[in-house]
mmCIF file of C-alpha atoms and ligand atoms in Angstrom:
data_model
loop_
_atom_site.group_PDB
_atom_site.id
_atom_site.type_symbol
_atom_site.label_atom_id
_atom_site.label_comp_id
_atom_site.label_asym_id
_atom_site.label_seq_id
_atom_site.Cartn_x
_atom_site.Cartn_y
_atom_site.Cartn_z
ATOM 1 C CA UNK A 1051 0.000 0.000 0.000
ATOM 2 C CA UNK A 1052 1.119 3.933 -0.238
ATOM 3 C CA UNK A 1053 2.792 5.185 2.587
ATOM 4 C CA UNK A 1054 0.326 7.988 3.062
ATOM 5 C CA UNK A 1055 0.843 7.466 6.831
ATOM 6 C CA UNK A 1056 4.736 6.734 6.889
ATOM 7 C CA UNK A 1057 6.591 7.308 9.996
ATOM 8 C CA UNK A 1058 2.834 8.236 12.221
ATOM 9 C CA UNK A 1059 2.421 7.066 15.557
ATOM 10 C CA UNK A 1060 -1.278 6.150 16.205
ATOM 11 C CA UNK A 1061 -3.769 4.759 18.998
ATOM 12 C CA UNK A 1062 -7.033 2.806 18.578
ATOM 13 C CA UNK A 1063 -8.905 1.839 21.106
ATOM 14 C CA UNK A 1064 -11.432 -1.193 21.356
ATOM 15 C CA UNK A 1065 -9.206 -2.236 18.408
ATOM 16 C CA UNK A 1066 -9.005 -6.290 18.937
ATOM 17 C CA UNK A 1067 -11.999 -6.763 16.573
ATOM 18 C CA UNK A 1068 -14.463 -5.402 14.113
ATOM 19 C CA UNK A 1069 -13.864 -1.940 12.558
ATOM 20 C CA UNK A 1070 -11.661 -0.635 15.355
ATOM 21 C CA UNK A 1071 -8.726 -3.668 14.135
ATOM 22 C CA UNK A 1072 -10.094 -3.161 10.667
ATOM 23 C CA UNK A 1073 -9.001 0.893 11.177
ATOM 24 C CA UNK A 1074 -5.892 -0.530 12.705
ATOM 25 C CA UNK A 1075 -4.804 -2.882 9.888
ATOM 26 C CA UNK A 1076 -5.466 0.062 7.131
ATOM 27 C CA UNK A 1077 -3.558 2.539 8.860
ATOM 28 C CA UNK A 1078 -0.740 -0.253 9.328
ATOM 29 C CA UNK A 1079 -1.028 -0.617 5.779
ATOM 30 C CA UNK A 1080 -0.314 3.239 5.108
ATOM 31 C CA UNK A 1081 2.835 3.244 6.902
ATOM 32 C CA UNK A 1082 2.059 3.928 10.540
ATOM 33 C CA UNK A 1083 2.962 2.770 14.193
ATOM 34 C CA UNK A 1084 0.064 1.593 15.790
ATOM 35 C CA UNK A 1085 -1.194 0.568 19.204
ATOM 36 C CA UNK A 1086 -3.813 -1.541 19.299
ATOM 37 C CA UNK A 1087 -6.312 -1.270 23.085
ATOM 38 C CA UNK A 1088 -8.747 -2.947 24.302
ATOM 39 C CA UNK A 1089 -10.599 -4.500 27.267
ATOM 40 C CA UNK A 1090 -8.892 -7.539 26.941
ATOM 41 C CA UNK A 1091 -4.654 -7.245 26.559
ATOM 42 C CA UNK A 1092 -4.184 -10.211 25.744
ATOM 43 C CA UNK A 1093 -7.004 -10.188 22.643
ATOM 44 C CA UNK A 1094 -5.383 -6.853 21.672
ATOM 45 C CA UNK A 1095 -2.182 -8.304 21.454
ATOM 46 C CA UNK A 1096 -3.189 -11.705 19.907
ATOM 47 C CA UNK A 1097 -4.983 -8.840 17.233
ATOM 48 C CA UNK A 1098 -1.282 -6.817 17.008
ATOM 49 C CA UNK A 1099 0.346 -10.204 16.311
ATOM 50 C CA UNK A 1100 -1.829 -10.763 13.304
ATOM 51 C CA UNK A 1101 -1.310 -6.912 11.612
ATOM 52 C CA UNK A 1102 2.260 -7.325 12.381
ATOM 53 C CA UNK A 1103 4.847 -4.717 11.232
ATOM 54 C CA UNK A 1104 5.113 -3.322 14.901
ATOM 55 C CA UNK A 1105 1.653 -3.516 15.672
ATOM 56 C CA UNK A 1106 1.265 -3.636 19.629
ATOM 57 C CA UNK A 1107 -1.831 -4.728 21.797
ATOM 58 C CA UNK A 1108 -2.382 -2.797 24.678
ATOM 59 C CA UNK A 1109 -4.259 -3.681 27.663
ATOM 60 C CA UNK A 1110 -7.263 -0.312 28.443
ATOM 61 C CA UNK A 1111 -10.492 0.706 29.439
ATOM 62 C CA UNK A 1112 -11.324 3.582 27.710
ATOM 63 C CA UNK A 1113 -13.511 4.443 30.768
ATOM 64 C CA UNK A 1114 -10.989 4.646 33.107
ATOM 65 C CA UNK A 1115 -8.719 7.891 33.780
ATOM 66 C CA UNK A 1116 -5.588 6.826 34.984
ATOM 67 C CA UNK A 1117 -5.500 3.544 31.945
ATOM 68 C CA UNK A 1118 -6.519 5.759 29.204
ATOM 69 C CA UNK A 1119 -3.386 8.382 30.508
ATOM 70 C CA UNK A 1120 -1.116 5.136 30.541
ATOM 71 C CA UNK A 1121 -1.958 3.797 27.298
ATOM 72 C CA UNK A 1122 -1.022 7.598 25.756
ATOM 73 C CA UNK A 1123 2.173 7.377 27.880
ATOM 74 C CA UNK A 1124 3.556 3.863 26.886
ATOM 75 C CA UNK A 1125 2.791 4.846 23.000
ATOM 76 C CA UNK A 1126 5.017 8.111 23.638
ATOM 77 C CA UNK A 1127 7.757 6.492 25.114
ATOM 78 C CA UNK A 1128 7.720 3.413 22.677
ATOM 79 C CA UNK A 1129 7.161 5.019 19.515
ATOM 80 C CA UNK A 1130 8.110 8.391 20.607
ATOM 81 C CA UNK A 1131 4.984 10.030 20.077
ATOM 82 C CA UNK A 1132 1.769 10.412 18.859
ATOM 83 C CA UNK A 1133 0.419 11.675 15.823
ATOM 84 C CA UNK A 1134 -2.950 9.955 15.936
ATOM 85 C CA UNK A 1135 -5.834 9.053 17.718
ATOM 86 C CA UNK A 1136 -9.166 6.869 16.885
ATOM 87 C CA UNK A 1137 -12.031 6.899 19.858
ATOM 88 C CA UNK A 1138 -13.567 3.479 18.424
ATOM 89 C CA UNK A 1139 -13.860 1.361 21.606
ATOM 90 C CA UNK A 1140 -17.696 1.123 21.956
ATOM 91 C CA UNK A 1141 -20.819 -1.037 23.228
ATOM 92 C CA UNK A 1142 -25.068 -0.881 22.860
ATOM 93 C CA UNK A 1143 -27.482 -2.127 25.305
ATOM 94 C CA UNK A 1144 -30.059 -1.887 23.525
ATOM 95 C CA UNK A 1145 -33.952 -1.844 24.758
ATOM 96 C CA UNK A 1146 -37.037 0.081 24.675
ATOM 97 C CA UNK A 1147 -37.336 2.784 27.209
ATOM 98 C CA UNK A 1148 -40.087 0.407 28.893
ATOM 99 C CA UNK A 1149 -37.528 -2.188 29.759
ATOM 100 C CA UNK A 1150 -33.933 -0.171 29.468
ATOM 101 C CA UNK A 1151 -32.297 0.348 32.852
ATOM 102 C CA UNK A 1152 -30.427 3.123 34.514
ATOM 103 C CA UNK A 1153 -27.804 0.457 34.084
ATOM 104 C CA UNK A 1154 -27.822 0.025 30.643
ATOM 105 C CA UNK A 1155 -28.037 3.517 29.932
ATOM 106 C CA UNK A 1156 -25.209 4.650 32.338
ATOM 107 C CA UNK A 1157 -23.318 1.703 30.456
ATOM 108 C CA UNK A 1158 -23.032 2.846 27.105
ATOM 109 C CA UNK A 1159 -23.143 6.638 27.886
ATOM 110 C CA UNK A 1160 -19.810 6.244 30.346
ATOM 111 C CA UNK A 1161 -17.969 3.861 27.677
ATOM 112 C CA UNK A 1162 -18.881 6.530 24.343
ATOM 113 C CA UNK A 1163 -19.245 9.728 26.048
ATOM 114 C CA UNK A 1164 -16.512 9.572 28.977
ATOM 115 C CA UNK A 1165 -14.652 7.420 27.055
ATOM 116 C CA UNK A 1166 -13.818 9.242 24.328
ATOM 117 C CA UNK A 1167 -13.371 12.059 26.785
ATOM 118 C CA UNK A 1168 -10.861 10.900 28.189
ATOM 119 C CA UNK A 1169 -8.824 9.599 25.322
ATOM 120 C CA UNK A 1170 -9.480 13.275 23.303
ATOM 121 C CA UNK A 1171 -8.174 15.226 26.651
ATOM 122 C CA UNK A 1172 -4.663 12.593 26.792
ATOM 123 C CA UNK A 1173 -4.200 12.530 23.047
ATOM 124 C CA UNK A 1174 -4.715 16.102 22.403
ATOM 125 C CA UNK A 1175 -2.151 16.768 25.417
ATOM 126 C CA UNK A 1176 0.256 15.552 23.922
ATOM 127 C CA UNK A 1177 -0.233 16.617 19.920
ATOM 128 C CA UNK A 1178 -1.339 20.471 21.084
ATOM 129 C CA UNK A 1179 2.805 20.215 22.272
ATOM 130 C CA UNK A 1180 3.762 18.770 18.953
ATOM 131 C CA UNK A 1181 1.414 21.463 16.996
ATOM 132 C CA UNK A 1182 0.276 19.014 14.911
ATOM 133 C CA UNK A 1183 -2.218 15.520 15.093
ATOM 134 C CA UNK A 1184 -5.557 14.230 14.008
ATOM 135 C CA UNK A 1185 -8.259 12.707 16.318
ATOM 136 C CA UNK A 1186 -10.951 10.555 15.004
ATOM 137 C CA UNK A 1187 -14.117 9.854 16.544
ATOM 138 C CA UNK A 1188 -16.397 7.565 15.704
ATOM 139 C CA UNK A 1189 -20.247 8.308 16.230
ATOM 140 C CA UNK A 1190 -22.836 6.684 14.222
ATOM 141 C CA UNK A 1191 -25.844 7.314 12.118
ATOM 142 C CA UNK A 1192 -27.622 6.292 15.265
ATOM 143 C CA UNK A 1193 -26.544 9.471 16.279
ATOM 144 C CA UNK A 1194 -27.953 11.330 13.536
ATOM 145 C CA UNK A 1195 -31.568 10.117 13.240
ATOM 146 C CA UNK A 1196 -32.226 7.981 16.504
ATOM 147 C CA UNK A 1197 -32.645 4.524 16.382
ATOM 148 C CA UNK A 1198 -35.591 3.059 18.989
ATOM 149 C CA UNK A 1199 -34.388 0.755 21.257
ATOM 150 C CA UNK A 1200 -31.441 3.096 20.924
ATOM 151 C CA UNK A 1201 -32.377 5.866 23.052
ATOM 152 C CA UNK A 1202 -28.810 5.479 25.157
ATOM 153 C CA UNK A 1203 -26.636 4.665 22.032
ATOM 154 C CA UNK A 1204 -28.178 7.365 19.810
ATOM 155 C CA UNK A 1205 -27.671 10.268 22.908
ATOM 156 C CA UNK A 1206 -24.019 8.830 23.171
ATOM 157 C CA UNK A 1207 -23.260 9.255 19.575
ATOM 158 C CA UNK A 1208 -25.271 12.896 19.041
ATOM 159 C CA UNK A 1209 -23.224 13.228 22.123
ATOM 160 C CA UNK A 1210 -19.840 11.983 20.332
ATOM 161 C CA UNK A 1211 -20.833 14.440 17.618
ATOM 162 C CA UNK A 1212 -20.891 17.643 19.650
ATOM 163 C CA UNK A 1213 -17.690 17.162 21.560
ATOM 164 C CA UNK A 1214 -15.892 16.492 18.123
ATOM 165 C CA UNK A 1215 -16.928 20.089 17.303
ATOM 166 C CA UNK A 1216 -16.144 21.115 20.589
ATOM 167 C CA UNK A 1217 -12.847 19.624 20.611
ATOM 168 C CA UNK A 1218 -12.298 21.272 17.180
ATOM 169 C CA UNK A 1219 -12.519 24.775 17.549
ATOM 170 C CA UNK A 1220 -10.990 24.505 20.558
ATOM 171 C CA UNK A 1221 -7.581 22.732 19.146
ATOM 172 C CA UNK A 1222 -7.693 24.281 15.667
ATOM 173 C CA UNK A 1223 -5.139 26.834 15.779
ATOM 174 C CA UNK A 1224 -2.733 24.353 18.010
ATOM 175 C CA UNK A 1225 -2.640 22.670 14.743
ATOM 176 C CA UNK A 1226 -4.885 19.337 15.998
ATOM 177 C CA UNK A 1227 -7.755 18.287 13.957
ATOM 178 C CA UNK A 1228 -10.863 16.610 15.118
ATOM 179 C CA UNK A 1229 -12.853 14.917 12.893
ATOM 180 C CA UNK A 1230 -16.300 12.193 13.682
ATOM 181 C CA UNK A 1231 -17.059 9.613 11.186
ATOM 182 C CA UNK A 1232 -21.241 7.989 11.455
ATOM 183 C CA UNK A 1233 -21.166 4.673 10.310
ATOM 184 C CA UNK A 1234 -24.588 2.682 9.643
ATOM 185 C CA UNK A 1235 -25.131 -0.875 9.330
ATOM 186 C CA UNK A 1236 -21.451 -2.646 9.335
ATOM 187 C CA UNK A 1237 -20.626 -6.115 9.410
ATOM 188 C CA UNK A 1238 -18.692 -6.477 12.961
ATOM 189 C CA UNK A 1239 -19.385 -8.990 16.041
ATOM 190 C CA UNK A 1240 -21.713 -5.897 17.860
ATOM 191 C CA UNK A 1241 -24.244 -6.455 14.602
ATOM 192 C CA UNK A 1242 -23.912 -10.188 14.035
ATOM 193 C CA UNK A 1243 -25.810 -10.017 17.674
ATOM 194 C CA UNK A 1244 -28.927 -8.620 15.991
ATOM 195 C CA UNK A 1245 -31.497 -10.946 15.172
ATOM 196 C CA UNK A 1246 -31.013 -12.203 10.977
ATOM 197 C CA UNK A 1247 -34.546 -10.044 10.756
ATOM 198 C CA UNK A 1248 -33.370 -7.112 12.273
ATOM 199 C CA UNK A 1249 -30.465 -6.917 10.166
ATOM 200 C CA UNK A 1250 -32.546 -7.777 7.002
ATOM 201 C CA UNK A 1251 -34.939 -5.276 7.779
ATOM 202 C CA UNK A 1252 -32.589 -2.294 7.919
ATOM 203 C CA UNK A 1253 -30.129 -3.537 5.209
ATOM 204 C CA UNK A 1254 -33.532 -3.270 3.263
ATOM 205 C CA UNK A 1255 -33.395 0.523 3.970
ATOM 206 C CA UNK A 1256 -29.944 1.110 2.768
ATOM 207 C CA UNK A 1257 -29.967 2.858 -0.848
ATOM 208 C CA UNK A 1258 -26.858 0.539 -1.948
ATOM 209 C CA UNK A 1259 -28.892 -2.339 -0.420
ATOM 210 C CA UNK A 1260 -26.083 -3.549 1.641
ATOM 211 C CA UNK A 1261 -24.138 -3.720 5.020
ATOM 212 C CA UNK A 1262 -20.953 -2.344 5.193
ATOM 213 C CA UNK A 1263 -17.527 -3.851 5.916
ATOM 214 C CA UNK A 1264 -14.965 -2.685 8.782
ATOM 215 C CA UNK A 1265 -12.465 -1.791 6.104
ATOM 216 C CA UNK A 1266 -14.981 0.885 4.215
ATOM 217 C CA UNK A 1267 -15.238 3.092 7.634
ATOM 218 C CA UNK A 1268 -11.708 2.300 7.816
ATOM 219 C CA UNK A 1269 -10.843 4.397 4.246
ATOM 220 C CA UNK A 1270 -12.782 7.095 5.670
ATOM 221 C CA UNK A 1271 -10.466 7.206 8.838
ATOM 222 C CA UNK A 1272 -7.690 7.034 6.833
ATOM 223 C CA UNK A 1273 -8.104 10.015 5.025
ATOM 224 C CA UNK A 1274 -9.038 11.822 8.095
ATOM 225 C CA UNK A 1275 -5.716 10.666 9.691
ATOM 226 C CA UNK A 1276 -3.843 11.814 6.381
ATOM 227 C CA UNK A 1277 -2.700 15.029 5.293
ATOM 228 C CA UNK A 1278 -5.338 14.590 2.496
ATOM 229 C CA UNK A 1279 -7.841 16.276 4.717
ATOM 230 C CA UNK A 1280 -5.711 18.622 6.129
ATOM 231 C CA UNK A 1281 -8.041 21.382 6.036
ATOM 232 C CA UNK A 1282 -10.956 19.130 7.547
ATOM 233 C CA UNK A 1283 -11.521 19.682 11.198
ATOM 234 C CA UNK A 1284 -15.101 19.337 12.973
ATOM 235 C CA UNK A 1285 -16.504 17.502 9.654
ATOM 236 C CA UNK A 1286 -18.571 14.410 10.077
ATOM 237 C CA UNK A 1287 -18.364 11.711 7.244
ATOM 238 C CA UNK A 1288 -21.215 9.394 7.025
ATOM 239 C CA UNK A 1289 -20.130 5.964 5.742
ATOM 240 C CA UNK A 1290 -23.482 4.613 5.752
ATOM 241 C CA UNK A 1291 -24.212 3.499 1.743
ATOM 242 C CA UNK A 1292 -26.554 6.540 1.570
ATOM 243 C CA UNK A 1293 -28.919 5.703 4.748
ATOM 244 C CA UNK A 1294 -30.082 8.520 6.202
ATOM 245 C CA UNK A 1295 -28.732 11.218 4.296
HETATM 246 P P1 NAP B 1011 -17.423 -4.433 18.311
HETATM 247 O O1 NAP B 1011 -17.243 -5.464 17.255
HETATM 248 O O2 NAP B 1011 -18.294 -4.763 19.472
HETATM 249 O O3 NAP B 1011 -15.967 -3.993 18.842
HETATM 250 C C1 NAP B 1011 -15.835 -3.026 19.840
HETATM 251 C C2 NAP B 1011 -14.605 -3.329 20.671
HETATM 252 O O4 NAP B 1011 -14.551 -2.343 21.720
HETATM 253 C C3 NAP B 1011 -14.656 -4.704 21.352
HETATM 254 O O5 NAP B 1011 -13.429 -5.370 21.216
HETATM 255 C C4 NAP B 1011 -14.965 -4.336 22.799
HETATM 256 O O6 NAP B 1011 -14.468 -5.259 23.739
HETATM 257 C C5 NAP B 1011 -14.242 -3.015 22.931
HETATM 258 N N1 NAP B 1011 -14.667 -2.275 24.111
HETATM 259 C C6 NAP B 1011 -15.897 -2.225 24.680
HETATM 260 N N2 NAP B 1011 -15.867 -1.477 25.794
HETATM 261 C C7 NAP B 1011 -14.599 -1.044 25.941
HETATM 262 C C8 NAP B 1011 -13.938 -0.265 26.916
HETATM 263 N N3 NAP B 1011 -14.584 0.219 27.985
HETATM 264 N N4 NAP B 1011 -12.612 -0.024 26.767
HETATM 265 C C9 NAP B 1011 -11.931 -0.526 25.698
HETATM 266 N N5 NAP B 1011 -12.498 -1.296 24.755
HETATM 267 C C10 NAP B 1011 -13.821 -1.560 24.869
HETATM 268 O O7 NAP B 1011 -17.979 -3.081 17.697
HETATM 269 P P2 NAP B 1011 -17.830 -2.447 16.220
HETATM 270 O O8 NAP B 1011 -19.058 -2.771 15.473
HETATM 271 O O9 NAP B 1011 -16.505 -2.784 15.639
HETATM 272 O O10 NAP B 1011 -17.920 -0.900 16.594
HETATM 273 C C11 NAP B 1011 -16.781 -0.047 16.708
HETATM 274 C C12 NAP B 1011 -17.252 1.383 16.877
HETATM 275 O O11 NAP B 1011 -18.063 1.755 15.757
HETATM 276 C C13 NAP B 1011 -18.141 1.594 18.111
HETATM 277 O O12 NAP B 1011 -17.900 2.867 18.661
HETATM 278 C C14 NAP B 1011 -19.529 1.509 17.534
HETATM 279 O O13 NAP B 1011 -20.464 2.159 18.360
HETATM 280 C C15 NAP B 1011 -19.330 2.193 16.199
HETATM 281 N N6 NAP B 1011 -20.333 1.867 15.197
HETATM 282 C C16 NAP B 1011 -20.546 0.582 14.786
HETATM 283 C C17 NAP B 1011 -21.522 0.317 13.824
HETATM 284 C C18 NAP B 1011 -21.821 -1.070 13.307
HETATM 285 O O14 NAP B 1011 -22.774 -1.223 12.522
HETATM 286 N N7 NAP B 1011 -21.036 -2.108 13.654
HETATM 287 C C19 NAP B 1011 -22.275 1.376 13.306
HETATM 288 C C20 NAP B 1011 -22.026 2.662 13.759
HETATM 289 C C21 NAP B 1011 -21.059 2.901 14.700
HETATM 290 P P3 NAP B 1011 -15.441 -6.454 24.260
HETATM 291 O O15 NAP B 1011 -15.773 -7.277 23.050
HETATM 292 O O16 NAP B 1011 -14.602 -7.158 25.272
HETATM 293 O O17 NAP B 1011 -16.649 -5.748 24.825
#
């Protein structure tokens, strides 16, 4: 592949599967350093071991302070420093309001909302001394026009969406973009849990009448991360096959 990314030093979290290792393999593929974290260490490294070329697995949860500051620490000192950063790490609980919890919604608003928090305040730390980086988060079209049984997910992601813009304007002129990218309906272990109807249903609604594969939000990240969007910061790419537009 090109080495759009030669020589970058980049974090993904909840990487050890699905589109966060698909995003890791493709910016591997461009030329960069990347750390791979998740829940599970040993998954992430098992997941590093199969991207090779200096791929490491990493050991986080993206909801916790003090691992989120380590993980940006260990991939200064062993790659010595960071250029970019993907908030991917995610989860649903998904139910209708009758029967969702406090639990389930605390769940996935901590994991998406706190977690990528917390990974945007260590990453941009770091690049606003370097003048330079790209942060990618991703939201999803769930976000954008609600899902039901979604009523925690889709606040998280709106949520994801106004902290990107936040973020933005607030580390433009240290020279670190923030960017959000909405995927719909992708092929990854968190939709092979919906029900074969479910996932017919909605793939009916999709103008190219089709999931989507981890590697086709991982293009979009990509150019984000590259210098081909360099003048891209606060933008939200939908890689959704049209739904929802
Ligand atoms: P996935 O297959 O479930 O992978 C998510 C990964 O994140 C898993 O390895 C998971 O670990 C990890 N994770 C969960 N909680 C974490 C935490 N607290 N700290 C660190 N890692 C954690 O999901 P995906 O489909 O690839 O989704 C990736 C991202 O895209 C998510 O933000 C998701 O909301 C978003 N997205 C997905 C779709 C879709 O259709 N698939 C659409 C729009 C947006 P465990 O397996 O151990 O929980």
């Amino acid at each position: 592949m090109s080495g759009l990314l030669e020589g970058r030093r980049a974090i993904v979290t909840g990487a050890a599967q699905g589109i966060g290792l698909a995003i890791g393999a493709a910016l591997a593929d461009h030329g960069a350093r990347v750390v791979l974290a998740d829940l599970d260490g040993n998954r992430a490294e098992a997941s590093a071991e199969a991207i090779g070329r200096g791929a490491i697995g990493v050991g986080c949860d993206v909801t916790d302070e003090s691992e989120v500051n380590r993980l940006v620490d260990r991939a200064v000192d062993e790659l010595g420093g960071l250029d970019l950063f993907v908030n991917n790490a995610g989860i649903t609980r998904d139910a209708s309001l009758k029967k969702m919890s406090v639990a389930d919604f605390d769940a996935v608003i901590t994991v998406h909302l706190r977690g990528t928090w917390l990974g945007l305040r260590a990453a941009s730390a770091v690049m606003r001394e370097a003048k330079s980086g790209s942060i990618v988060n991703l939201s999803s079209m769930s976000g954008k026009v609600g899902n039901p049984g979604q009523t925690n997910y889709s606040a998280a992601k709106a949520g994801v969406v106004g902290m990107t813009k936040a973020a933005a304007k607030e580390l433009a002129h240290h020279g670190v973009r923030v960017n959000a990218v909405q995927p719909g309906l992708i092929r990854t272990p968190m939709t092979a849990a919906m029900t074969p109807e479910a996932f017919a249903t909605t793939e009916a609604t999709i103008p190219m009448r089709r999931a989507g594969e981890p590697g086709e939000v991982a293009g979009a990240v990509v150019f984000l991360a590259s210098h081909l969007s360099s003048y891209m910061t606060g933008a939200v790419l939908e890689v959704a096959g049209g739904r929802g537009m």
